Coordinates of C-alpha atoms and ligand atoms in Angstrom, one line a residue:
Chain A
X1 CA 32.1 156.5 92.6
X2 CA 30.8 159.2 90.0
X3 CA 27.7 157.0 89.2
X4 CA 24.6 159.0 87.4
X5 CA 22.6 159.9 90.1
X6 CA 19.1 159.1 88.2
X7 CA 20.4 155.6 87.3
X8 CA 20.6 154.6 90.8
X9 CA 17.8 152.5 92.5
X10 CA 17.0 153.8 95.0
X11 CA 14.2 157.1 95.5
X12 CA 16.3 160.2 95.7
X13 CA 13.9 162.0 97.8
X14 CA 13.6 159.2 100.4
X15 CA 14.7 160.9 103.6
X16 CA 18.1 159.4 103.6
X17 CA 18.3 159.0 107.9
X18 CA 16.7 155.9 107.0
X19 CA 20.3 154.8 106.3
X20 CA 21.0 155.3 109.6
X21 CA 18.7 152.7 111.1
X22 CA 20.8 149.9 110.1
X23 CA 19.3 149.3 107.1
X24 CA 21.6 147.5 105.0
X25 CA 19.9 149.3 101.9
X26 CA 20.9 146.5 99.7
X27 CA 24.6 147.1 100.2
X28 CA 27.5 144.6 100.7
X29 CA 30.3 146.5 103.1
X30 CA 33.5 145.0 103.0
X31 CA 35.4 146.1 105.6
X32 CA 39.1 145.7 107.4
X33 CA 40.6 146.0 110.5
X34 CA 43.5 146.0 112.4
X35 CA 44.0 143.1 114.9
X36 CA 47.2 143.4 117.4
X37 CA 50.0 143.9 115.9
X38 CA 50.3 143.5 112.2
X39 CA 47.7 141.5 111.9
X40 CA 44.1 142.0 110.4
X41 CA 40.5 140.7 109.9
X42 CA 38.0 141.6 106.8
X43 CA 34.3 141.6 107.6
X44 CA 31.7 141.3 105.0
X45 CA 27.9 143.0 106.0
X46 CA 24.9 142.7 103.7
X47 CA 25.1 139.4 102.1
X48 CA 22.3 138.8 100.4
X49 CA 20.1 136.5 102.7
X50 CA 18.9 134.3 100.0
X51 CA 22.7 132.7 100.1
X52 CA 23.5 130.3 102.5
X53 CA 26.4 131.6 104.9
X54 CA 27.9 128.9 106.1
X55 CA 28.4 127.5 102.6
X56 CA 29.6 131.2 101.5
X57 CA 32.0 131.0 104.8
X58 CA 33.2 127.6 103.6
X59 CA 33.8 128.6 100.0
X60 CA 35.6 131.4 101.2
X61 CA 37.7 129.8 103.2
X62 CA 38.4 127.1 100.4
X63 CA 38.8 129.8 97.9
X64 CA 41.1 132.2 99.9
X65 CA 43.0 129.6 101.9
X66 CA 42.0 131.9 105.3
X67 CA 40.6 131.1 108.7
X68 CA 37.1 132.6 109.1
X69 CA 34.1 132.5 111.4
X70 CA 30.5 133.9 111.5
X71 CA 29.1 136.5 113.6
X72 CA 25.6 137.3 114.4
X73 CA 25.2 141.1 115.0
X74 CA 21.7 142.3 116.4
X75 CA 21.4 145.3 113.8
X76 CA 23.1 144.2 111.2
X77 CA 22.2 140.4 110.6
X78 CA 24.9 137.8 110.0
X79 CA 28.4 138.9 109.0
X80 CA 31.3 136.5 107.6
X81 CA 34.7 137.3 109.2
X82 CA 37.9 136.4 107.8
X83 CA 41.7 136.0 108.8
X84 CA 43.8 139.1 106.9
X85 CA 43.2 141.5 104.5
X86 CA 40.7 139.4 101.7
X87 CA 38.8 142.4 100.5
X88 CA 39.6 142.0 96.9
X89 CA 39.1 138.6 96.9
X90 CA 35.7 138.6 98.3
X91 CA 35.1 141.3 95.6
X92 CA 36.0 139.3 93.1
X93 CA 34.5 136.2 94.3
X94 CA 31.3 137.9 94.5
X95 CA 31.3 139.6 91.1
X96 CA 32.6 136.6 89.5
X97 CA 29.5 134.7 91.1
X98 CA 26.7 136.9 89.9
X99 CA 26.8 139.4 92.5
X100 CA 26.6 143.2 90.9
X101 CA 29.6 144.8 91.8
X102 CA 28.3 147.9 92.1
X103 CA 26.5 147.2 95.1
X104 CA 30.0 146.0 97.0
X105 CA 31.3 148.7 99.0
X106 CA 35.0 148.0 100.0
X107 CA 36.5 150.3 102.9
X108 CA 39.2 150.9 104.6
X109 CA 42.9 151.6 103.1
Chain B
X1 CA 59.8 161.8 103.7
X2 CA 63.3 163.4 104.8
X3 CA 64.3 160.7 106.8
X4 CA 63.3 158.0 104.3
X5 CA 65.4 159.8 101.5
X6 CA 68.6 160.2 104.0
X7 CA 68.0 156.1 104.5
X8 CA 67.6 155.9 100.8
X9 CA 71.0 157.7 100.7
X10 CA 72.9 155.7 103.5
X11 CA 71.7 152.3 101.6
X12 CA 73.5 153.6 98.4
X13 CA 76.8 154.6 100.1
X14 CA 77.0 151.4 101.8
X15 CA 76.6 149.8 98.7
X16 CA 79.2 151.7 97.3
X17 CA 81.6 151.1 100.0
X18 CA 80.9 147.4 99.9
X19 CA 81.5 147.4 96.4
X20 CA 84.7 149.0 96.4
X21 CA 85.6 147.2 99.4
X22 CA 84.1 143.4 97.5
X23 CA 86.5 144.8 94.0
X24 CA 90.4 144.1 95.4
X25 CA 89.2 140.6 97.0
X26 CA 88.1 140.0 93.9
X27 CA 91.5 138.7 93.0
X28 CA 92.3 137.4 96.4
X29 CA 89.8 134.9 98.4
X30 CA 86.6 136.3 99.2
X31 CA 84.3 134.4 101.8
X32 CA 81.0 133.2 100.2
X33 CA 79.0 134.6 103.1
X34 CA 80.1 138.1 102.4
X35 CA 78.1 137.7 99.1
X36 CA 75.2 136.5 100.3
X37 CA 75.0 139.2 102.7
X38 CA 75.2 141.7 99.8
X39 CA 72.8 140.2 97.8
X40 CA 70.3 140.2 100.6
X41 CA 72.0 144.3 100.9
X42 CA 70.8 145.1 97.0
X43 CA 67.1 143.3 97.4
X44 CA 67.2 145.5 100.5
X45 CA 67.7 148.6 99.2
X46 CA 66.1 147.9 95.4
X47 CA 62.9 147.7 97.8
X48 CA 63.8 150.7 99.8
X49 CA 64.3 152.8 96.2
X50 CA 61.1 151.4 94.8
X51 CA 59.3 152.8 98.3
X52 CA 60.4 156.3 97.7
X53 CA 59.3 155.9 94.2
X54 CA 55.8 155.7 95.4
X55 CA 55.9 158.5 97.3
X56 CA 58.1 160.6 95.3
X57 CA 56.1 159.9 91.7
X58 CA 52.9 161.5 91.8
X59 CA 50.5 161.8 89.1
X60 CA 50.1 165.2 87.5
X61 CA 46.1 165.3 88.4
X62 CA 46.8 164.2 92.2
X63 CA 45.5 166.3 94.8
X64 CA 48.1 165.8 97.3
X65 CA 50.8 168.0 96.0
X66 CA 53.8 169.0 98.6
X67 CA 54.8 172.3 98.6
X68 CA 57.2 173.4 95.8
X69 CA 56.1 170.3 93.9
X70 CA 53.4 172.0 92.1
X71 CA 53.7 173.5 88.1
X72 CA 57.0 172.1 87.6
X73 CA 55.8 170.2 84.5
X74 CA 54.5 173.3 83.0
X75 CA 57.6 174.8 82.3
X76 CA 59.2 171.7 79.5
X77 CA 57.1 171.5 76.6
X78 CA 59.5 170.7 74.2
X79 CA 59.0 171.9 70.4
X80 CA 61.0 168.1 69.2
X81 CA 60.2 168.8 65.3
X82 CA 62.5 172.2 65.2
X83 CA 65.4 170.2 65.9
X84 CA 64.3 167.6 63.0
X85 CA 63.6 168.1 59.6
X86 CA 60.3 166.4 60.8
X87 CA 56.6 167.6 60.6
X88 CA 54.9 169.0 64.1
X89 CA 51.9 167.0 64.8
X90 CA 48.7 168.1 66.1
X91 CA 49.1 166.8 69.1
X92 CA 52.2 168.9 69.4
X93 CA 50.9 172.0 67.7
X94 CA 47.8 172.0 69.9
X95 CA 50.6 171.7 72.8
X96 CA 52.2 175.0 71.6
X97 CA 48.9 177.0 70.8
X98 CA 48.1 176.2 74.7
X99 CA 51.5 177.1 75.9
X100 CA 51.1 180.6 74.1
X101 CA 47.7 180.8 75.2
X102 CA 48.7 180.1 79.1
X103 CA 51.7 182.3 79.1
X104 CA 49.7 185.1 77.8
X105 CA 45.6 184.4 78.6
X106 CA 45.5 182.0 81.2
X107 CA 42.2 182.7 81.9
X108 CA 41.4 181.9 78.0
X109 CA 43.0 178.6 78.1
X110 CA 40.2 177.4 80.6
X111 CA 43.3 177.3 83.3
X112 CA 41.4 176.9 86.9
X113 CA 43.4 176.7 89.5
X114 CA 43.6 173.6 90.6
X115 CA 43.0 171.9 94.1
X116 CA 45.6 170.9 95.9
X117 CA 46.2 169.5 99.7
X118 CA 49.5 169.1 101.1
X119 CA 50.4 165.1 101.4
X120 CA 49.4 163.9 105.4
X121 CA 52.2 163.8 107.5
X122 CA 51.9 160.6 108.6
X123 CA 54.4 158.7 111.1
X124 CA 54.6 155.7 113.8
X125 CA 54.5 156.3 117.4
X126 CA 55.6 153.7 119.1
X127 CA 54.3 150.0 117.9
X128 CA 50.7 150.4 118.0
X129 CA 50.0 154.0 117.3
X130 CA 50.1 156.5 114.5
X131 CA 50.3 160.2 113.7
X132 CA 48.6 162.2 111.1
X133 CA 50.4 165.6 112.0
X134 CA 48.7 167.7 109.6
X135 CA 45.2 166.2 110.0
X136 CA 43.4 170.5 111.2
X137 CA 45.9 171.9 108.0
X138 CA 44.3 169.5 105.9
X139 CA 40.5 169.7 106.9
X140 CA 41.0 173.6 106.6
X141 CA 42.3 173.4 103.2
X142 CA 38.6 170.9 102.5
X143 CA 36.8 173.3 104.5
X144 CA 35.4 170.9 106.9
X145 CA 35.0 170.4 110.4
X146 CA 37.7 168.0 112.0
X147 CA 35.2 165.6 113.6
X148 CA 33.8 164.8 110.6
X149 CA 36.5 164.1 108.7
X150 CA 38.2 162.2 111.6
X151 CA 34.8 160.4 112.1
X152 CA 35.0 158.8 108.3
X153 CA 38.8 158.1 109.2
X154 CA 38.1 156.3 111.9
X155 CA 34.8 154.6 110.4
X156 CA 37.0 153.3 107.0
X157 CA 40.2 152.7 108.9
X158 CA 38.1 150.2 111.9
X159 CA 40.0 152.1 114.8
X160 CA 39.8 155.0 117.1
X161 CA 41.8 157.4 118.4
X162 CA 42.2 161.1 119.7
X163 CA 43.6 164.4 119.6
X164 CA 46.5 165.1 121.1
X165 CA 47.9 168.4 123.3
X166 CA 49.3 169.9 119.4
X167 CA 46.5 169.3 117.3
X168 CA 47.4 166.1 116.4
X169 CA 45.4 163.0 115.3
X170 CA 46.5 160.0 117.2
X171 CA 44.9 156.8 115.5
X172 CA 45.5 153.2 117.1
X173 CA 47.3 150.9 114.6
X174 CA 49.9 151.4 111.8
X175 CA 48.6 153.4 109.0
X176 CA 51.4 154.2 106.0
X177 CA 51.3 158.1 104.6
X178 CA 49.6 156.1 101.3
X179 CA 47.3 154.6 103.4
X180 CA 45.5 157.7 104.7
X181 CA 45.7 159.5 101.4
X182 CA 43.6 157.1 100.1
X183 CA 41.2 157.3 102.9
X184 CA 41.2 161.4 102.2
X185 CA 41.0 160.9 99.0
X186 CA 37.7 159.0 99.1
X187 CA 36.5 161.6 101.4
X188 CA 37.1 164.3 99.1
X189 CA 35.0 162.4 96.6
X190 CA 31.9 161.6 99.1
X191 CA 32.0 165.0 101.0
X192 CA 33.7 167.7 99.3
X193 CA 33.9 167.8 95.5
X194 CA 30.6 168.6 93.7
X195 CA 29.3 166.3 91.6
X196 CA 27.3 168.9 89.7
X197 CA 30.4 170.8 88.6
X198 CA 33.6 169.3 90.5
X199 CA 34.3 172.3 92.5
X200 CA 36.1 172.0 96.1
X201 CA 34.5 175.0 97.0
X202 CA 31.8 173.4 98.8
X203 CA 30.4 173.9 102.9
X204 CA 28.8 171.5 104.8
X205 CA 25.6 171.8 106.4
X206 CA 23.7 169.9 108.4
X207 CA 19.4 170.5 108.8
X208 CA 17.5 168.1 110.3
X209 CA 20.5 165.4 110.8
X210 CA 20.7 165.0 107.6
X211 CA 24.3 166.7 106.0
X212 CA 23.8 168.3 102.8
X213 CA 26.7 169.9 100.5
X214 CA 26.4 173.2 99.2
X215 CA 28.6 174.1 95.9
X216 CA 29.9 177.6 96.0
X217 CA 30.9 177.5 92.5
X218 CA 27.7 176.5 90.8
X219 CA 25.0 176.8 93.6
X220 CA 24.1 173.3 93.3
X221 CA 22.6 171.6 96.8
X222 CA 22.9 167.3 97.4
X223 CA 22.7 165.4 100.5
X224 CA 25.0 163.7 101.6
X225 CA 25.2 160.5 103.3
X226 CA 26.2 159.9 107.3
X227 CA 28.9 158.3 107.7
X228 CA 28.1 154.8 108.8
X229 CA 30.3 153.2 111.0
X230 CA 28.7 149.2 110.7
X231 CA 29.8 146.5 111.8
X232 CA 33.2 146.6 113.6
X233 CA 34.3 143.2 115.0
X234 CA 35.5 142.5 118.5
X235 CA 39.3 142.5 118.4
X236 CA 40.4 140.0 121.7
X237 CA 41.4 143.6 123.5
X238 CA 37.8 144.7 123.2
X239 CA 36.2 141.7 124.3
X240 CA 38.5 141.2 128.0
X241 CA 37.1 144.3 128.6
X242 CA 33.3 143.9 127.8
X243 CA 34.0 140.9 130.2
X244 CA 35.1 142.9 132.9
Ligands
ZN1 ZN1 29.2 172.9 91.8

C-alpha cells in the first residue's frame, strides 16, 4: 500500500480524472460479490489483452475447480467471472505466471 | 459482542452440565448417540471460543480499539531479573528507561497519542441485510464526509444500500464486524492517513473533481484517487429487472 511514490510508473502530475474515464491504467481489479444468499462471484478487470481469455478462463477453471464465464463490458473490455470467492487464487495464479503483483488490486472484504 | 460472549457462556455451562450429567452413566450404560452428540457439542463450541478470540485479541497497533480497551498493556512491564539472580538485558533495561521516561516526560518519550476508532457495530438484519450502527461515529472520528466513505464501502463490498431513519447504514448482504473493519481499514490507508508523515489529522478537499488530502500535522498536500466503482456483475436480481 505504502509504495514510494517516485518509484511508481505512472506521471504524478498527470491530471488523475483521467482514471475516471475507464481507463484501466494498467491495473488488474479483482473484485467480489455477494450473489443471493451466501453465495458469491469474483470478477477479474484489466487482464492484460496480450493473454488469451478464454484460455485464462479455462485455466482458471482447471486450476480452481470453479464454474466461470466471460463477460464483455463496453467500458471496461473483457472481464473473467468466477463461481465463489477466488481472489487469492487468481492472485496467486497470476503472480506465479509472470504477472507483477503489484499491479493486482484485490477488493472487497 | 455481548451477545456472542453470553452464547460463549451458555456453550460452556451446557458443557458442564452434560459432563456432569455423562460422569454417573459412566458406570452404568450410556447410549452411544449421546456421545456423538457431545462431540459434535465440543467442535461446536471450540469454534464458537476461537470466534470470540478474533474479536477479542486485538493487536496492540490496531486502530479499532473499543472503549476501555485502550492502555491496558502499559501498566505490566515486569522487571523479571529482580526476582533472579540474573542479568537485565538491554532489551529490558531500555523497557525500564522508557517506562520512567513515560511516567514522568511523556512528551520526551516521543508518546503521540495514538489513533484510535471504536470497532463498527456491525449486526444482521434479517437474512439479506446488514447493519453498520456506528457508521456517522466512525467517519467523524476520520473526519470525513459519510458519502464518501459509504461510497468506497459500497464500491469494495459490490453492494448498495441506504441510510436508515437513526443514522444507520443499511448495506445489502451479510457483512461480519471483521469484514467491514477491513474495508475501513483500507480506507484509512487510501484517504485519511498521510503518507508524508502518518498523521490522521488530515481534511478532504475536493477542486476541480479531483479529491486531494490535506495533512494538518505536517502541511503536506496529495491527491487522491476517486473511488472507482468498475465493473460490477449482474447478480440474476439485477438482470429480471433490466428486463422489465
Ligand atoms: Zn502529514
Amino acid at each position: 500500500m505504502s509504495e514510494i511514490q517516485n518509484l511508481q510508473t505512472y506521471d504524478p502530475f498527470a491530471d488523475t480524472g483521467e482514471e475516471e474515464a475507464g481507463q484501466p491504467q494498467g491495473y488488474i481489479h479483482i473484485r467480489i460479490q455477494q450473489r443471493n444468499g451466501r453465495k458469491t462471484l469474483t470478477t477479474v478487470q484489466g487482464l492484460p489483452s496480450e493473454y488469451d481469455q478464454k484460455k485464462l478462463l479455462k485455466a482458471f477453471k482447471k486450476e480452481f475447480a470453479c464454474n466461470g464465464t466471460l463477460v464483455q463490458d463496453e467500458e471496461l473490455g473483457q472481464i473473467i467471472q468466477l463461481q465463489g470467492d477466488q481472489r487469492l487464487k487468481v492472485q496467486n495464479f497470476l503472480g506465479d505466471n509472470g504477472i507483477d503483483k503489484n499491479i493486482i488490486k484485490i477488493h472487497g472484504f | 459482542m455481548k451477545k456472542k460472549k453470553k452464547k460463549k457462556k451458555e456453550a460452556a455451562d451446557k458443557e458442564k452440565t452434560e459432563e456432569e450429567a455423562a460422569e454417573p452413566s459412566e458406570f452404568g450404560d450410556l447410549p452411544p448417540k449421546r456421545k456423538k452428540k457431545k462431540k459434535t457439542d465440543m467442535l461446536e463450541f471450540e469454534k464458537q471460543l476461537k470466534e470470540g478470540d478474533e474479536v477479542e485479541n486485538r493487536q496492540d497497533d490496531d486502530i479499532f480499539v473499543g472503549e476501555g480497551e485502550q492502555d491496558v498493556k502499559e501498566t505490566k512491564v515486569e522487571e523479571a531479573w529482580l526476582n533472579s539472580d540474573r542479568d537485565y538485558t538491554y532489551q529490558e533495561l531500555l523497557g525500564r528507561v522508557f517506562q520512567i521516561l513515560r511516567q514522568n516526560n511523556p512528551e520526551l518519550a516521543g508518546e503521540k497519542k495514538r489513533y484510535t476508532i471504536v470497532p463498527p457495530s456491525v449486526h444482521r438484519e434479517g437474512n439479506k441485510k446488514t447493519i453498520f450502527a456506528n457508521v456517522a461515529d466512525i467517519c467523524k472520528r476520520m473526519h470525513r464526509q459519510p458519502e464518501h466513505v459509504i461510497q468506497f464501502l459500497f464500491t469494495e463490498l459490490g453492494t448498495s444500500g441506504s441510510i436508515d431513519g437513526s443514522q444507520r447504514l443499511v448495506i445489502k448482504g451479510r457483512f461480519q464486524q471483521k469484514q467491514i473493519e477491513n474495508v475501513l481499514r483500507r480506507y484509512i490507508v487510501e484517504y485519511v492517513t498521510c503518507k508524508t508523515c502518518k498523521s490522521p489529522d488530515t481534511i478532504l478537499t475536493k477542486e476541480n473533481r479531483i479529491f486531494f488530502q490535506q495533512c494538518e500535522s505536517c502541511g503536506s498536500t496529495r491527491s487522491v484517487s476517486a473511488i472507482k466503482s468498475g465493473f460490477k456483475a449482474q447478480t440474476e436480481k439485477r438482470r429480471r429487472q433490466a428486463a422489465q
